[in-house]
Amino acid sequence: MQRAFLYLAVALCSFTSAIAEELPELPLTFIENHCLECHDSDTEKGEINLDFFEVDWKNKDQIYLFERVLRAVESGDMPPKKKARPEAKDHQAFLAWIDQTLLEKTRIGGTLARRLNQAEYKATIESIFGISGFNLPAGFPADREYHGFDNVGEGLVLSPPLLEAYGETARLVADQLFPPEKPAPDLDSYEAGPKDLSISYSSGKVEGDAFRLGMKCNTLMRSSTWPTRIEAPASGTYKIRVNVSTFQPKKGAPPMKLLVLARDVESSDGISKKSLRLLKELEVSSESPEQFEFEAILYEGQTPVLNWANAALDSDREDKEELRAFFENKDKQQPGYLAAWHKMTSGQAQGFRGGVGWDRVKKILEGEPL
């Protein structure tokens, strides 16, 4: 293609194309020498046509075309390796022109910039600062869903409450990385007896001077107990003493495993024990009260939780085979236990649940109404 023809076309069309800009000598020469063999109006290899000498920088298609050219030339894919390669200085000069021109001519727009949603923000904090299991402060504003998603820019707005929550989060992170100096708390001790422990309708019961706990499952209130009036006043290392024993252990059975966990007092009683931090695992094999003492870290507002990891009764099991075997054995010793248990699970009552269920079975045996 002759340059004279190109300039003639400019003269003929200039009065109808006021918003178009003529390509400078540098990119025009580079395109003619290294691109038009495959990307002129006749060939259009890859549906790319560079056979022009003016650009309308307000046309998104033409801007996108030059973005593709920039990527192809910058990566070395164009010109093809079988073709003559441009000199290094020409190559760099052409890339610099495209990059600078796109920077100046591309209008602001496209995908809306968005902030991180809660999950991304939390994961970023954990990754950058190496804080495992970091929790955002209570009341952190929830992400607004947009078309069913919580990671779309249009829905992730910035609000004064969110900016305030960012500030509070930064303070919490800083306090974990650089704990502020606090005066040493006064030494004090707290004691909880059987009647001071939390009792749910299925986890256990007070029997004399002991708290009996025999159910296992993941739901905290159905398997565990904790002091109702003991709460760590400050984060620190605490000395914990536990008096515990087994109840009617089977001969040759492995030791009972008592898990001592930490929970936030303000957390729901229905959370899973799997979400709690393990403080200590104790092996208990004595029928007489045995005292265990250990040190563990409790954070402010936490209390210790007791849970039998290998209790005989499992409320998460649907078949209740172990429970049936227990009542069959009791029935051999005193007929009526198995029938009472069947009545408990036949829909006439709420089913067998820990100490409450045991009391109901005994009432049935004694002929009392439930």
mmCIF file of C-alpha atoms in Angstrom:
data_model
loop_
_atom_site.group_PDB
_atom_site.id
_atom_site.type_symbol
_atom_site.label_atom_id
_atom_site.label_comp_id
_atom_site.label_asym_id
_atom_site.label_seq_id
_atom_site.Cartn_x
_atom_site.Cartn_y
_atom_site.Cartn_z
ATOM 1 C CA MET A 1 0.000 0.000 0.000
ATOM 2 C CA GLN A 2 1.381 3.374 -1.013
ATOM 3 C CA ARG A 3 1.763 6.200 1.503
ATOM 4 C CA ALA A 4 0.554 8.682 -1.152
ATOM 5 C CA PHE A 5 -2.788 6.904 -1.287
ATOM 6 C CA LEU A 6 -3.086 7.008 2.487
ATOM 7 C CA TYR A 7 -2.505 10.741 2.689
ATOM 8 C CA LEU A 8 -4.910 11.305 -0.215
ATOM 9 C CA ALA A 9 -7.588 9.478 1.732
ATOM 10 C CA VAL A 10 -6.950 11.727 4.721
ATOM 11 C CA ALA A 11 -7.513 14.761 2.569
ATOM 12 C CA LEU A 12 -10.757 13.370 1.164
ATOM 13 C CA CYS A 13 -12.188 12.282 4.531
ATOM 14 C CA SER A 14 -10.900 14.857 6.969
ATOM 15 C CA PHE A 15 -13.994 17.033 6.722
ATOM 16 C CA THR A 16 -16.265 14.106 7.838
ATOM 17 C CA SER A 17 -14.060 12.778 10.621
ATOM 18 C CA ALA A 18 -13.390 15.670 12.944
ATOM 19 C CA ILE A 19 -13.174 13.494 16.076
ATOM 20 C CA ALA A 20 -10.675 11.015 14.588
ATOM 21 C CA GLU A 21 -6.946 11.501 15.146
ATOM 22 C CA GLU A 22 -4.245 10.606 12.647
ATOM 23 C CA LEU A 23 -1.772 7.959 13.749
ATOM 24 C CA PRO A 24 1.708 9.400 14.364
ATOM 25 C CA GLU A 25 4.633 8.366 12.184
ATOM 26 C CA LEU A 26 6.094 5.931 14.749
ATOM 27 C CA PRO A 27 3.119 3.531 15.162
ATOM 28 C CA LEU A 28 2.060 3.902 11.525
ATOM 29 C CA THR A 29 5.494 2.806 10.292
ATOM 30 C CA PHE A 30 5.640 -0.099 12.778
ATOM 31 C CA ILE A 31 2.200 -1.360 11.694
ATOM 32 C CA GLU A 32 3.062 -1.085 7.986
ATOM 33 C CA ASN A 33 6.369 -2.936 8.412
ATOM 34 C CA HIS A 34 5.289 -5.675 10.796
ATOM 35 C CA CYS A 35 1.485 -6.040 10.855
ATOM 36 C CA LEU A 36 -0.300 -5.288 7.572
ATOM 37 C CA GLU A 37 0.932 -8.413 5.795
ATOM 38 C CA CYS A 38 -1.546 -10.438 7.863
ATOM 39 C CA HIS A 39 -3.876 -7.791 9.289
ATOM 40 C CA ASP A 40 -4.897 -5.541 6.392
ATOM 41 C CA SER A 41 -8.433 -5.091 5.093
ATOM 42 C CA ASP A 42 -8.053 -7.970 2.636
ATOM 43 C CA THR A 43 -6.569 -10.562 5.007
ATOM 44 C CA GLU A 44 -7.836 -9.692 8.503
ATOM 45 C CA LYS A 45 -6.158 -12.712 10.054
ATOM 46 C CA GLY A 46 -7.706 -13.420 13.450
ATOM 47 C CA GLU A 47 -10.418 -10.885 12.502
ATOM 48 C CA ILE A 48 -7.971 -8.077 13.235
ATOM 49 C CA ASN A 49 -7.739 -5.245 10.718
ATOM 50 C CA LEU A 50 -5.039 -2.603 11.254
ATOM 51 C CA ASP A 51 -5.397 -1.115 7.783
ATOM 52 C CA PHE A 52 -6.240 2.429 8.917
ATOM 53 C CA PHE A 53 -4.394 5.650 9.674
ATOM 54 C CA GLU A 54 -6.897 7.403 11.950
ATOM 55 C CA VAL A 55 -8.284 6.419 15.361
ATOM 56 C CA ASP A 56 -11.440 7.545 17.106
ATOM 57 C CA TRP A 57 -10.357 7.244 20.738
ATOM 58 C CA LYS A 58 -13.957 7.612 21.882
ATOM 59 C CA ASN A 59 -14.807 4.372 20.104
ATOM 60 C CA LYS A 60 -14.600 1.514 22.624
ATOM 61 C CA ASP A 61 -14.003 -1.051 19.879
ATOM 62 C CA GLN A 62 -10.894 0.748 18.649
ATOM 63 C CA ILE A 63 -9.555 1.136 22.190
ATOM 64 C CA TYR A 64 -10.128 -2.580 22.759
ATOM 65 C CA LEU A 65 -8.318 -3.298 19.462
ATOM 66 C CA PHE A 66 -5.211 -1.415 20.597
ATOM 67 C CA GLU A 67 -5.346 -3.186 23.973
ATOM 68 C CA ARG A 68 -5.195 -6.499 22.083
ATOM 69 C CA VAL A 69 -2.319 -5.217 19.951
ATOM 70 C CA LEU A 70 -0.455 -4.138 23.102
ATOM 71 C CA ARG A 71 -0.827 -7.575 24.706
ATOM 72 C CA ALA A 72 0.154 -9.450 21.538
ATOM 73 C CA VAL A 73 3.272 -7.372 20.833
ATOM 74 C CA GLU A 74 4.301 -7.149 24.484
ATOM 75 C CA SER A 75 4.097 -10.948 24.922
ATOM 76 C CA GLY A 76 6.143 -11.544 21.747
ATOM 77 C CA ASP A 77 3.305 -13.389 20.012
ATOM 78 C CA MET A 78 3.281 -10.711 17.302
ATOM 79 C CA PRO A 79 4.920 -10.427 14.908
ATOM 80 C CA PRO A 80 5.025 -14.254 14.561
ATOM 81 C CA LYS A 81 8.408 -15.851 15.230
ATOM 82 C CA LYS A 82 8.679 -16.941 11.581
ATOM 83 C CA LYS A 83 8.454 -13.331 10.430
ATOM 84 C CA ALA A 84 11.140 -10.684 10.573
ATOM 85 C CA ARG A 85 11.474 -9.375 14.106
ATOM 86 C CA PRO A 86 11.483 -5.582 14.736
ATOM 87 C CA GLU A 87 14.558 -4.020 16.201
ATOM 88 C CA ALA A 88 14.518 -3.754 19.985
ATOM 89 C CA LYS A 89 14.359 0.036 19.998
ATOM 90 C CA ASP A 90 11.431 0.061 17.547
ATOM 91 C CA HIS A 91 9.683 -2.651 19.553
ATOM 92 C CA GLN A 92 10.004 -0.731 22.833
ATOM 93 C CA ALA A 93 9.080 2.598 21.251
ATOM 94 C CA PHE A 94 5.883 1.130 19.756
ATOM 95 C CA LEU A 95 4.840 -0.427 23.088
ATOM 96 C CA ALA A 96 5.570 2.813 24.938
ATOM 97 C CA TRP A 97 3.404 4.769 22.499
ATOM 98 C CA ILE A 98 0.422 2.404 22.840
ATOM 99 C CA ASP A 99 0.711 2.266 26.624
ATOM 100 C CA GLN A 100 0.932 6.034 27.046
ATOM 101 C CA THR A 101 -1.798 6.746 24.507
ATOM 102 C CA LEU A 102 -4.236 4.268 26.076
ATOM 103 C CA LEU A 103 -3.522 5.788 29.468
ATOM 104 C CA GLU A 104 -4.375 9.244 28.166
ATOM 105 C CA LYS A 105 -7.298 8.364 25.888
ATOM 106 C CA THR A 106 -9.157 5.623 27.779
ATOM 107 C CA ARG A 107 -12.113 7.051 29.641
ATOM 108 C CA ILE A 108 -12.804 6.023 33.228
ATOM 109 C CA GLY A 109 -15.442 3.308 33.389
ATOM 110 C CA GLY A 110 -15.841 -0.418 32.979
ATOM 111 C CA THR A 111 -16.259 -2.717 35.976
ATOM 112 C CA LEU A 112 -17.142 -0.858 39.139
ATOM 113 C CA ALA A 113 -14.369 -0.942 41.709
ATOM 114 C CA ARG A 114 -15.558 -2.836 44.783
ATOM 115 C CA ARG A 115 -14.492 -3.391 48.350
ATOM 116 C CA LEU A 116 -13.840 -6.772 49.939
ATOM 117 C CA ASN A 117 -16.842 -8.564 51.350
ATOM 118 C CA GLN A 118 -16.772 -9.911 54.907
ATOM 119 C CA ALA A 119 -15.324 -13.331 54.040
ATOM 120 C CA GLU A 120 -12.607 -11.804 51.815
ATOM 121 C CA TYR A 121 -11.788 -9.099 54.373
ATOM 122 C CA LYS A 122 -11.455 -11.660 57.186
ATOM 123 C CA ALA A 123 -9.327 -14.010 55.037
ATOM 124 C CA THR A 124 -7.077 -11.103 53.992
ATOM 125 C CA ILE A 125 -6.448 -10.117 57.609
ATOM 126 C CA GLU A 126 -5.606 -13.728 58.524
ATOM 127 C CA SER A 127 -3.282 -14.077 55.518
ATOM 128 C CA ILE A 128 -1.417 -10.770 55.886
ATOM 129 C CA PHE A 129 -1.016 -10.779 59.662
ATOM 130 C CA GLY A 130 -0.869 -14.532 60.257
ATOM 131 C CA ILE A 131 -3.825 -14.462 62.679
ATOM 132 C CA SER A 132 -5.614 -17.790 62.640
ATOM 133 C CA GLY A 133 -9.344 -17.835 63.385
ATOM 134 C CA PHE A 134 -9.706 -14.046 63.528
ATOM 135 C CA ASN A 135 -13.267 -12.886 64.244
ATOM 136 C CA LEU A 136 -14.618 -9.561 63.061
ATOM 137 C CA PRO A 137 -15.973 -7.356 65.868
ATOM 138 C CA ALA A 138 -19.569 -7.813 66.981
ATOM 139 C CA GLY A 139 -21.975 -5.713 64.941
ATOM 140 C CA PHE A 140 -19.785 -5.633 61.817
ATOM 141 C CA PRO A 141 -22.240 -4.602 59.042
ATOM 142 C CA ALA A 142 -23.462 -7.506 56.939
ATOM 143 C CA ASP A 143 -22.792 -7.534 53.180
ATOM 144 C CA ARG A 144 -25.706 -6.537 51.001
ATOM 145 C CA GLU A 145 -26.620 -9.085 48.341
ATOM 146 C CA TYR A 146 -26.946 -7.966 44.735
ATOM 147 C CA HIS A 147 -28.727 -10.399 42.396
ATOM 148 C CA GLY A 148 -28.134 -13.122 44.963
ATOM 149 C CA PHE A 149 -24.382 -12.528 45.383
ATOM 150 C CA ASP A 150 -22.471 -10.749 48.151
ATOM 151 C CA ASN A 151 -19.349 -9.990 46.094
ATOM 152 C CA VAL A 152 -20.755 -7.704 43.369
ATOM 153 C CA GLY A 153 -19.456 -4.137 43.332
ATOM 154 C CA GLU A 154 -22.910 -2.541 42.979
ATOM 155 C CA GLY A 155 -23.984 -4.113 46.258
ATOM 156 C CA LEU A 156 -20.787 -3.557 48.239
ATOM 157 C CA VAL A 157 -21.284 0.059 49.214
ATOM 158 C CA LEU A 158 -19.225 1.978 51.744
ATOM 159 C CA SER A 159 -21.169 3.455 54.633
ATOM 160 C CA PRO A 160 -20.274 5.364 57.813
ATOM 161 C CA PRO A 161 -21.042 2.305 60.019
ATOM 162 C CA LEU A 162 -18.763 0.170 57.835
ATOM 163 C CA LEU A 163 -15.909 2.685 58.019
ATOM 164 C CA GLU A 164 -16.358 2.740 61.799
ATOM 165 C CA ALA A 165 -16.219 -1.080 61.836
ATOM 166 C CA TYR A 166 -12.988 -0.983 59.789
ATOM 167 C CA GLY A 167 -11.473 1.270 62.447
ATOM 168 C CA GLU A 168 -12.565 -1.065 65.247
ATOM 169 C CA THR A 169 -11.172 -4.061 63.350
ATOM 170 C CA ALA A 170 -7.834 -2.309 62.896
ATOM 171 C CA ARG A 171 -7.709 -1.693 66.645
ATOM 172 C CA LEU A 172 -8.392 -5.373 67.386
ATOM 173 C CA VAL A 173 -5.675 -6.487 64.943
ATOM 174 C CA ALA A 174 -3.193 -4.026 66.420
ATOM 175 C CA ASP A 175 -3.997 -5.208 69.946
ATOM 176 C CA GLN A 176 -3.292 -8.812 68.925
ATOM 177 C CA LEU A 177 -0.032 -7.964 67.171
ATOM 178 C CA PHE A 178 1.142 -5.423 69.753
ATOM 179 C CA PRO A 179 -0.774 -6.125 72.974
ATOM 180 C CA PRO A 180 -1.147 -2.926 75.005
ATOM 181 C CA GLU A 181 0.312 -2.930 78.463
ATOM 182 C CA LYS A 182 -2.268 -3.633 81.123
ATOM 183 C CA PRO A 183 -1.887 -3.637 84.869
ATOM 184 C CA ALA A 184 -1.649 -7.125 86.301
ATOM 185 C CA PRO A 185 -5.090 -8.213 87.534
ATOM 186 C CA ASP A 186 -5.584 -9.024 91.169
ATOM 187 C CA LEU A 187 -5.161 -12.712 91.909
ATOM 188 C CA ASP A 188 -8.499 -14.298 92.608
ATOM 189 C CA SER A 189 -10.087 -17.728 92.608
ATOM 190 C CA TYR A 190 -13.497 -18.960 91.548
ATOM 191 C CA GLU A 191 -15.262 -22.181 92.501
ATOM 192 C CA ALA A 192 -18.257 -23.929 90.977
ATOM 193 C CA GLY A 193 -19.974 -26.898 92.598
ATOM 194 C CA PRO A 194 -22.462 -29.322 91.007
ATOM 195 C CA LYS A 195 -25.374 -26.908 91.444
ATOM 196 C CA ASP A 196 -23.378 -24.085 89.834
ATOM 197 C CA LEU A 197 -22.986 -25.939 86.526
ATOM 198 C CA SER A 198 -25.230 -25.391 83.517
ATOM 199 C CA ILE A 199 -27.867 -28.102 83.048
ATOM 200 C CA SER A 200 -29.825 -28.602 79.845
ATOM 201 C CA TYR A 201 -32.762 -30.953 79.508
ATOM 202 C CA SER A 202 -30.540 -33.625 77.955
ATOM 203 C CA SER A 203 -26.920 -33.096 78.993
ATOM 204 C CA GLY A 204 -26.970 -34.269 82.612
ATOM 205 C CA LYS A 205 -28.326 -33.850 86.133
ATOM 206 C CA VAL A 206 -27.281 -33.174 89.712
ATOM 207 C CA GLU A 207 -27.267 -36.341 91.819
ATOM 208 C CA GLY A 208 -26.346 -35.734 95.444
ATOM 209 C CA ASP A 209 -23.017 -33.942 95.605
ATOM 210 C CA ALA A 210 -22.093 -34.726 91.979
ATOM 211 C CA PHE A 211 -23.039 -33.531 88.527
ATOM 212 C CA ARG A 212 -23.653 -36.500 86.234
ATOM 213 C CA LEU A 213 -22.866 -35.979 82.556
ATOM 214 C CA GLY A 214 -23.262 -38.903 80.179
ATOM 215 C CA MET A 215 -24.347 -37.780 76.722
ATOM 216 C CA LYS A 216 -22.144 -37.034 73.723
ATOM 217 C CA CYS A 217 -22.977 -35.090 70.562
ATOM 218 C CA ASN A 218 -21.723 -32.020 68.755
ATOM 219 C CA THR A 219 -24.380 -29.617 70.060
ATOM 220 C CA LEU A 220 -22.943 -28.003 73.161
ATOM 221 C CA MET A 221 -26.029 -27.840 75.369
ATOM 222 C CA ARG A 222 -26.906 -31.504 74.760
ATOM 223 C CA SER A 223 -23.514 -32.880 75.697
ATOM 224 C CA SER A 224 -21.622 -30.446 77.910
ATOM 225 C CA THR A 225 -21.707 -28.345 81.032
ATOM 226 C CA TRP A 226 -19.931 -25.199 82.224
ATOM 227 C CA PRO A 227 -19.896 -22.868 85.241
ATOM 228 C CA THR A 228 -22.840 -20.486 85.136
ATOM 229 C CA ARG A 229 -21.128 -17.703 87.095
ATOM 230 C CA ILE A 230 -17.455 -17.977 86.192
ATOM 231 C CA GLU A 231 -16.131 -15.694 83.468
ATOM 232 C CA ALA A 232 -12.487 -14.769 82.831
ATOM 233 C CA PRO A 233 -12.208 -11.063 83.790
ATOM 234 C CA ALA A 234 -9.099 -10.634 81.625
ATOM 235 C CA SER A 235 -7.131 -12.592 79.043
ATOM 236 C CA GLY A 236 -4.330 -14.606 80.593
ATOM 237 C CA THR A 237 -3.081 -17.929 81.891
ATOM 238 C CA TYR A 238 -5.362 -19.548 84.446
ATOM 239 C CA LYS A 239 -4.800 -22.509 86.769
ATOM 240 C CA ILE A 240 -7.771 -24.842 86.429
ATOM 241 C CA ARG A 241 -8.669 -27.650 88.848
ATOM 242 C CA VAL A 242 -11.284 -30.260 87.972
ATOM 243 C CA ASN A 243 -12.628 -32.965 90.328
ATOM 244 C CA VAL A 244 -14.019 -35.754 88.184
ATOM 245 C CA SER A 245 -14.718 -39.490 88.225
ATOM 246 C CA THR A 246 -16.317 -42.136 86.027
ATOM 247 C CA PHE A 247 -19.768 -43.540 86.762
ATOM 248 C CA GLN A 248 -20.251 -47.320 86.629
ATOM 249 C CA PRO A 249 -17.391 -48.025 84.201
ATOM 250 C CA LYS A 250 -17.398 -51.310 82.309
ATOM 251 C CA LYS A 251 -14.673 -53.796 83.139
ATOM 252 C CA GLY A 252 -11.779 -53.515 80.724
ATOM 253 C CA ALA A 253 -13.228 -50.382 79.136
ATOM 254 C CA PRO A 254 -10.733 -47.700 78.047
ATOM 255 C CA PRO A 255 -10.429 -44.567 80.211
ATOM 256 C CA MET A 256 -13.015 -41.861 79.773
ATOM 257 C CA LYS A 257 -11.761 -38.820 77.867
ATOM 258 C CA LEU A 258 -12.827 -35.517 79.349
ATOM 259 C CA LEU A 259 -12.379 -32.518 77.054
ATOM 260 C CA VAL A 260 -11.942 -29.134 78.716
ATOM 261 C CA LEU A 261 -12.855 -26.500 76.125
ATOM 262 C CA ALA A 262 -13.083 -22.694 76.099
ATOM 263 C CA ARG A 263 -16.219 -20.848 75.035
ATOM 264 C CA ASP A 264 -17.290 -17.222 74.952
ATOM 265 C CA VAL A 265 -19.955 -16.636 77.583
ATOM 266 C CA GLU A 266 -21.981 -14.595 75.085
ATOM 267 C CA SER A 267 -22.018 -17.389 72.468
ATOM 268 C CA SER A 268 -25.124 -19.489 71.846
ATOM 269 C CA ASP A 269 -25.662 -22.664 73.865
ATOM 270 C CA GLY A 270 -26.551 -24.402 70.601
ATOM 271 C CA ILE A 271 -23.152 -24.036 68.903
ATOM 272 C CA SER A 272 -21.063 -27.078 67.995
ATOM 273 C CA LYS A 273 -18.340 -28.142 70.381
ATOM 274 C CA LYS A 274 -16.090 -28.462 67.309
ATOM 275 C CA SER A 275 -15.955 -24.678 67.111
ATOM 276 C CA LEU A 276 -14.445 -24.377 70.602
ATOM 277 C CA ARG A 277 -10.777 -24.217 71.520
ATOM 278 C CA LEU A 278 -9.370 -27.260 73.328
ATOM 279 C CA LEU A 279 -7.684 -26.421 76.637
ATOM 280 C CA LYS A 280 -6.898 -29.932 77.887
ATOM 281 C CA GLU A 281 -7.810 -33.583 77.341
ATOM 282 C CA LEU A 282 -7.922 -35.646 80.543
ATOM 283 C CA GLU A 283 -8.062 -39.433 80.934
ATOM 284 C CA VAL A 284 -10.327 -40.504 83.771
ATOM 285 C CA SER A 285 -10.514 -44.094 85.027
ATOM 286 C CA SER A 286 -11.281 -43.731 88.724
ATOM 287 C CA GLU A 287 -14.752 -44.172 90.219
ATOM 288 C CA SER A 288 -13.674 -41.985 93.127
ATOM 289 C CA PRO A 289 -13.286 -38.239 92.619
ATOM 290 C CA GLU A 290 -9.878 -37.481 91.174
ATOM 291 C CA GLN A 291 -8.417 -33.967 90.975
ATOM 292 C CA PHE A 292 -6.701 -32.757 87.811
ATOM 293 C CA GLU A 293 -4.809 -29.469 87.721
ATOM 294 C CA PHE A 294 -3.382 -27.702 84.663
ATOM 295 C CA GLU A 295 -2.729 -24.238 83.255
ATOM 296 C CA ALA A 296 -4.517 -22.900 80.175
ATOM 297 C CA ILE A 297 -5.111 -19.611 78.405
ATOM 298 C CA LEU A 298 -8.575 -18.089 78.695
ATOM 299 C CA TYR A 299 -9.485 -14.922 76.848
ATOM 300 C CA GLU A 300 -11.552 -12.215 78.449
ATOM 301 C CA GLY A 301 -15.200 -13.265 78.655
ATOM 302 C CA GLN A 302 -14.527 -17.014 78.326
ATOM 303 C CA THR A 303 -15.381 -19.915 80.614
ATOM 304 C CA PRO A 304 -14.258 -23.582 80.644
ATOM 305 C CA VAL A 305 -16.560 -26.282 79.255
ATOM 306 C CA LEU A 306 -16.576 -29.991 80.247
ATOM 307 C CA ASN A 307 -17.418 -32.619 77.633
ATOM 308 C CA TRP A 308 -17.057 -36.421 77.549
ATOM 309 C CA ALA A 309 -15.533 -37.246 74.160
ATOM 310 C CA ASN A 310 -16.318 -40.976 74.436
ATOM 311 C CA ALA A 311 -19.558 -41.039 76.441
ATOM 312 C CA ALA A 312 -21.659 -44.171 75.971
ATOM 313 C CA LEU A 313 -24.846 -42.392 74.891
ATOM 314 C CA ASP A 314 -24.726 -40.585 71.576
ATOM 315 C CA SER A 315 -27.650 -38.275 70.777
ATOM 316 C CA ASP A 316 -26.343 -37.781 67.226
ATOM 317 C CA ARG A 317 -26.984 -41.457 66.414
ATOM 318 C CA GLU A 318 -30.337 -42.272 64.877
ATOM 319 C CA ASP A 319 -30.349 -46.045 65.502
ATOM 320 C CA LYS A 320 -29.530 -45.745 69.248
ATOM 321 C CA GLU A 321 -28.040 -49.251 69.245
ATOM 322 C CA GLU A 322 -25.907 -48.587 72.299
ATOM 323 C CA LEU A 323 -28.890 -47.183 74.183
ATOM 324 C CA ARG A 324 -31.040 -50.187 73.280
ATOM 325 C CA ALA A 325 -28.302 -52.561 74.472
ATOM 326 C CA PHE A 326 -28.118 -50.636 77.744
ATOM 327 C CA PHE A 327 -31.839 -51.026 78.441
ATOM 328 C CA GLU A 328 -31.859 -54.674 77.343
ATOM 329 C CA ASN A 329 -29.167 -55.371 79.912
ATOM 330 C CA LYS A 330 -31.107 -53.420 82.586
ATOM 331 C CA ASP A 331 -34.243 -55.359 81.654
ATOM 332 C CA LYS A 332 -32.494 -58.642 82.421
ATOM 333 C CA GLN A 333 -31.777 -57.374 85.915
ATOM 334 C CA GLN A 334 -35.247 -55.870 86.450
ATOM 335 C CA PRO A 335 -37.974 -56.618 83.880
ATOM 336 C CA GLY A 336 -39.777 -53.542 82.664
ATOM 337 C CA TYR A 337 -36.858 -51.308 81.725
ATOM 338 C CA LEU A 338 -36.996 -52.226 78.035
ATOM 339 C CA ALA A 339 -40.761 -51.699 77.868
ATOM 340 C CA ALA A 340 -40.392 -48.337 79.599
ATOM 341 C CA TRP A 341 -37.717 -47.289 77.123
ATOM 342 C CA HIS A 342 -39.919 -48.355 74.169
ATOM 343 C CA LYS A 343 -42.732 -46.248 75.596
ATOM 344 C CA MET A 344 -40.349 -43.304 75.812
ATOM 345 C CA THR A 345 -39.469 -43.590 72.115
ATOM 346 C CA SER A 346 -42.933 -44.463 70.763
ATOM 347 C CA GLY A 347 -44.100 -40.877 70.368
ATOM 348 C CA GLN A 348 -45.833 -40.644 73.744
ATOM 349 C CA ALA A 349 -42.955 -38.547 75.056
ATOM 350 C CA GLN A 350 -40.048 -36.526 73.729
ATOM 351 C CA GLY A 351 -37.688 -39.484 73.527
ATOM 352 C CA PHE A 352 -34.766 -40.374 75.744
ATOM 353 C CA ARG A 353 -32.604 -37.341 76.536
ATOM 354 C CA GLY A 354 -30.011 -37.644 79.300
ATOM 355 C CA GLY A 355 -31.067 -37.176 82.909
ATOM 356 C CA VAL A 356 -34.561 -35.991 81.976
ATOM 357 C CA GLY A 357 -35.138 -39.120 79.890
ATOM 358 C CA TRP A 358 -33.845 -41.318 82.696
ATOM 359 C CA ASP A 359 -36.288 -39.723 85.145
ATOM 360 C CA ARG A 360 -39.135 -40.356 82.707
ATOM 361 C CA VAL A 361 -38.205 -44.023 82.366
ATOM 362 C CA LYS A 362 -38.251 -44.398 86.158
ATOM 363 C CA LYS A 363 -41.642 -42.707 86.333
ATOM 364 C CA ILE A 364 -43.031 -45.192 83.804
ATOM 365 C CA LEU A 365 -41.606 -48.080 85.843
ATOM 366 C CA GLU A 366 -43.251 -46.690 88.967
ATOM 367 C CA GLY A 367 -46.548 -46.124 87.174
ATOM 368 C CA GLU A 368 -46.499 -42.370 87.543
ATOM 369 C CA PRO A 369 -47.854 -40.066 84.814
ATOM 370 C CA LEU A 370 -45.236 -38.212 82.748
#
